[in-house]
Amino acid sequence: MQYSLILLALFVTGSFAQFSSTAQQAIVDAHNSLRSQIAKGTYVAKGTKKQSGADILKLKWDSSIGTSAQNYANTCPTGHSGAAGLGENIYWSWTSGTFGALDSYGVPASNSWQQEFQDYGWTSNTLDVATFNTGIGHATQMAWSKTGSLGCGIKNCGPDASMNN
């Protein structure tokens, strides 16, 4: 059986992109929905309503960040880039079937990262190493209050030889 890999790289911070403008907006909306719930104190994580966050900026798409993320995704990386000044999430998806349109992967990736809050919760709105290491690292990148921009790239990296059995 042969598996193919779709890689979505998300870079966030204060053009070339494979996502359509509609998909870009859907990704921004998925992030802003989470951020709004946290800001208002209506977000429930792991069955517990969380206290409100302060000064959480509304995100907007940044095409230069999208270009950077796309350039990195084009390398079909196996880990984070280590780029200075950027928060970064990576989402891999494998299938033994055919992939859908690349636009269809941004929101599921965002939902996957947000799921970390549901799986692990958090005990404080102040992020420290102990809290980060509970398994919520990707989700915190979505909720970081002072982040105002994001951009994503996506690449179908083709068959993954390590998945062939």
Short mmCIF file of C-alpha atoms in Angstrom, two decimals:
data_model
loop_
_atom_site.label_atom_id
_atom_site.label_comp_id
_atom_site.label_asym_id
_atom_site.label_seq_id
_atom_site.Cartn_x
_atom_site.Cartn_y
_atom_site.Cartn_z
CA MET A 1 0.00 0.00 0.00
CA GLN A 2 1.35 3.44 -0.86
CA TYR A 3 0.73 6.49 1.27
CA SER A 4 1.00 10.10 0.19
CA LEU A 5 1.72 12.99 2.48
CA ILE A 6 0.11 16.42 2.65
CA LEU A 7 2.06 18.92 4.71
CA LEU A 8 0.60 22.14 6.02
CA ALA A 9 3.02 24.61 7.56
CA LEU A 10 1.60 27.46 9.60
CA PHE A 11 3.80 30.39 10.53
CA VAL A 12 2.49 33.16 12.75
CA THR A 13 3.96 36.52 13.74
CA GLY A 14 3.37 40.13 14.25
CA SER A 15 3.17 36.09 -2.99
CA PHE A 16 3.16 32.84 -3.42
CA ALA A 17 0.65 30.60 -1.74
CA GLN A 18 -1.17 27.48 -2.74
CA PHE A 19 -4.25 28.33 -0.69
CA SER A 20 -7.00 30.26 -2.44
CA SER A 21 -8.19 33.49 -0.83
CA THR A 22 -11.32 31.61 0.31
CA ALA A 23 -9.21 28.96 2.06
CA GLN A 24 -6.96 31.63 3.58
CA GLN A 25 -10.00 33.34 5.08
CA ALA A 26 -11.37 30.02 6.40
CA ILE A 27 -8.05 29.39 8.20
CA VAL A 28 -8.07 32.90 9.68
CA ASP A 29 -11.71 32.45 10.74
CA ALA A 30 -10.94 29.11 12.45
CA HIS A 31 -8.16 30.76 14.44
CA ASN A 32 -10.21 33.87 15.26
CA SER A 33 -13.16 31.78 16.44
CA LEU A 34 -10.94 30.10 19.04
CA ARG A 35 -9.32 33.41 19.99
CA SER A 36 -12.70 35.13 20.38
CA GLN A 37 -14.03 32.41 22.68
CA ILE A 38 -10.89 32.62 24.82
CA ALA A 39 -11.05 36.44 24.93
CA LYS A 40 -14.71 36.37 26.02
CA GLY A 41 -14.21 33.64 28.61
CA THR A 42 -16.66 31.31 26.84
CA TYR A 43 -14.13 28.68 25.76
CA VAL A 44 -14.51 25.24 27.33
CA ALA A 45 -11.42 23.03 27.35
CA LYS A 46 -11.49 19.47 28.64
CA GLY A 47 -14.89 20.15 30.21
CA THR A 48 -13.82 23.32 32.04
CA LYS A 49 -14.87 26.85 31.12
CA LYS A 50 -11.68 28.87 30.92
CA GLN A 51 -11.14 32.37 32.28
CA SER A 52 -11.13 35.16 29.74
CA GLY A 53 -7.93 36.15 28.00
CA ALA A 54 -6.75 39.73 27.80
CA ASP A 55 -5.73 41.83 24.81
CA ILE A 56 -6.13 39.02 22.26
CA LEU A 57 -5.62 40.47 18.80
CA LYS A 58 -7.80 39.53 15.85
CA LEU A 59 -5.68 37.70 13.27
CA LYS A 60 -5.32 38.65 9.64
CA TRP A 61 -3.67 36.83 6.74
CA ASP A 62 -0.15 38.00 5.92
CA SER A 63 0.97 37.06 2.42
CA SER A 64 4.68 37.40 3.26
CA ILE A 65 4.28 34.94 6.13
CA GLY A 66 2.27 32.72 3.77
CA THR A 67 5.10 32.85 1.25
CA SER A 68 7.62 31.90 3.94
CA ALA A 69 5.41 29.00 5.07
CA GLN A 70 4.88 27.90 1.46
CA ASN A 71 8.60 27.96 0.75
CA TYR A 72 9.20 25.79 3.80
CA ALA A 73 6.33 23.41 2.96
CA ASN A 74 7.79 23.02 -0.53
CA THR A 75 10.84 21.33 1.04
CA CYS A 76 8.61 18.55 2.49
CA PRO A 77 10.26 18.94 5.91
CA THR A 78 10.18 16.41 8.72
CA GLY A 79 10.28 18.98 11.53
CA HIS A 80 10.08 22.62 12.47
CA SER A 81 12.17 25.18 10.63
CA GLY A 82 13.57 26.99 13.64
CA ALA A 83 12.89 30.32 11.94
CA ALA A 84 13.54 33.20 14.32
CA GLY A 85 10.62 35.36 15.39
CA LEU A 86 7.90 33.00 14.17
CA GLY A 87 5.56 30.64 15.93
CA GLU A 88 5.13 27.54 13.83
CA ASN A 89 2.77 24.60 13.52
CA ILE A 90 3.10 21.71 11.11
CA TYR A 91 0.32 19.31 10.16
CA TRP A 92 0.91 16.10 8.25
CA SER A 93 -1.85 14.04 6.67
CA TRP A 94 -1.39 10.62 5.09
CA THR A 95 -3.77 8.62 2.96
CA SER A 96 -3.67 5.45 0.95
CA GLY A 97 -6.32 6.94 -1.33
CA THR A 98 -6.35 10.14 -3.28
CA PHE A 99 -6.10 13.58 -1.77
CA GLY A 100 -8.81 16.17 -2.13
CA ALA A 101 -8.24 19.76 -3.11
CA LEU A 102 -5.38 21.32 -1.17
CA ASP A 103 -7.76 24.06 0.04
CA SER A 104 -9.62 21.44 2.09
CA TYR A 105 -6.78 20.85 4.58
CA GLY A 106 -6.35 24.20 6.35
CA VAL A 107 -9.38 24.14 8.64
CA PRO A 108 -8.94 20.46 9.64
CA ALA A 109 -5.32 21.25 10.54
CA SER A 110 -6.50 24.17 12.68
CA ASN A 111 -9.10 21.95 14.34
CA SER A 112 -6.44 19.33 15.04
CA TRP A 113 -4.21 21.87 16.77
CA GLN A 114 -7.15 23.28 18.77
CA GLN A 115 -8.01 19.73 19.87
CA GLU A 116 -4.91 19.79 22.08
CA PHE A 117 -6.80 22.13 24.43
CA GLN A 118 -9.65 19.61 24.57
CA ASP A 119 -7.30 16.70 25.16
CA TYR A 120 -5.07 18.32 27.79
CA GLY A 121 -6.74 21.53 28.99
CA TRP A 122 -4.61 24.18 30.66
CA THR A 123 -4.33 25.46 34.20
CA SER A 124 -3.32 29.08 33.64
CA ASN A 125 -3.55 31.81 31.02
CA THR A 126 0.15 32.41 31.62
CA LEU A 127 2.24 30.09 29.50
CA ASP A 128 5.28 28.58 31.15
CA VAL A 129 7.46 25.63 30.18
CA ALA A 130 5.53 23.18 32.35
CA THR A 131 2.20 24.18 30.77
CA PHE A 132 3.65 24.12 27.25
CA ASN A 133 5.04 20.63 27.83
CA THR A 134 1.60 19.21 28.68
CA GLY A 135 0.92 18.73 24.96
CA ILE A 136 -0.73 22.04 24.06
CA GLY A 137 2.13 23.63 22.12
CA HIS A 138 0.34 23.81 18.76
CA ALA A 139 -2.86 25.14 20.30
CA THR A 140 -0.98 27.88 22.15
CA GLN A 141 0.37 29.13 18.82
CA MET A 142 -3.24 29.66 17.73
CA ALA A 143 -4.15 31.52 20.92
CA TRP A 144 -1.04 33.65 21.57
CA SER A 145 -2.60 37.02 22.45
CA LYS A 146 -0.12 39.37 20.77
CA THR A 147 0.01 37.47 17.48
CA GLY A 148 -1.76 39.54 14.84
CA SER A 149 -0.89 37.82 11.56
CA LEU A 150 -0.64 34.36 10.13
CA GLY A 151 0.18 32.66 6.87
CA CYS A 152 0.19 29.05 5.72
CA GLY A 153 1.67 26.94 2.99
CA ILE A 154 0.70 23.50 1.78
CA LYS A 155 2.41 20.85 -0.30
CA ASN A 156 1.47 17.39 -1.52
CA CYS A 157 4.78 15.66 -0.91
CA GLY A 158 3.82 12.54 -2.84
CA PRO A 159 4.31 8.94 -1.82
CA ASP A 160 6.03 8.35 1.51
CA ALA A 161 8.38 5.41 1.04
CA SER A 162 8.59 4.85 4.80
CA MET A 163 4.84 4.08 4.85
CA ASN A 164 5.01 1.36 2.18
CA ASN A 165 4.56 -2.08 3.73
#
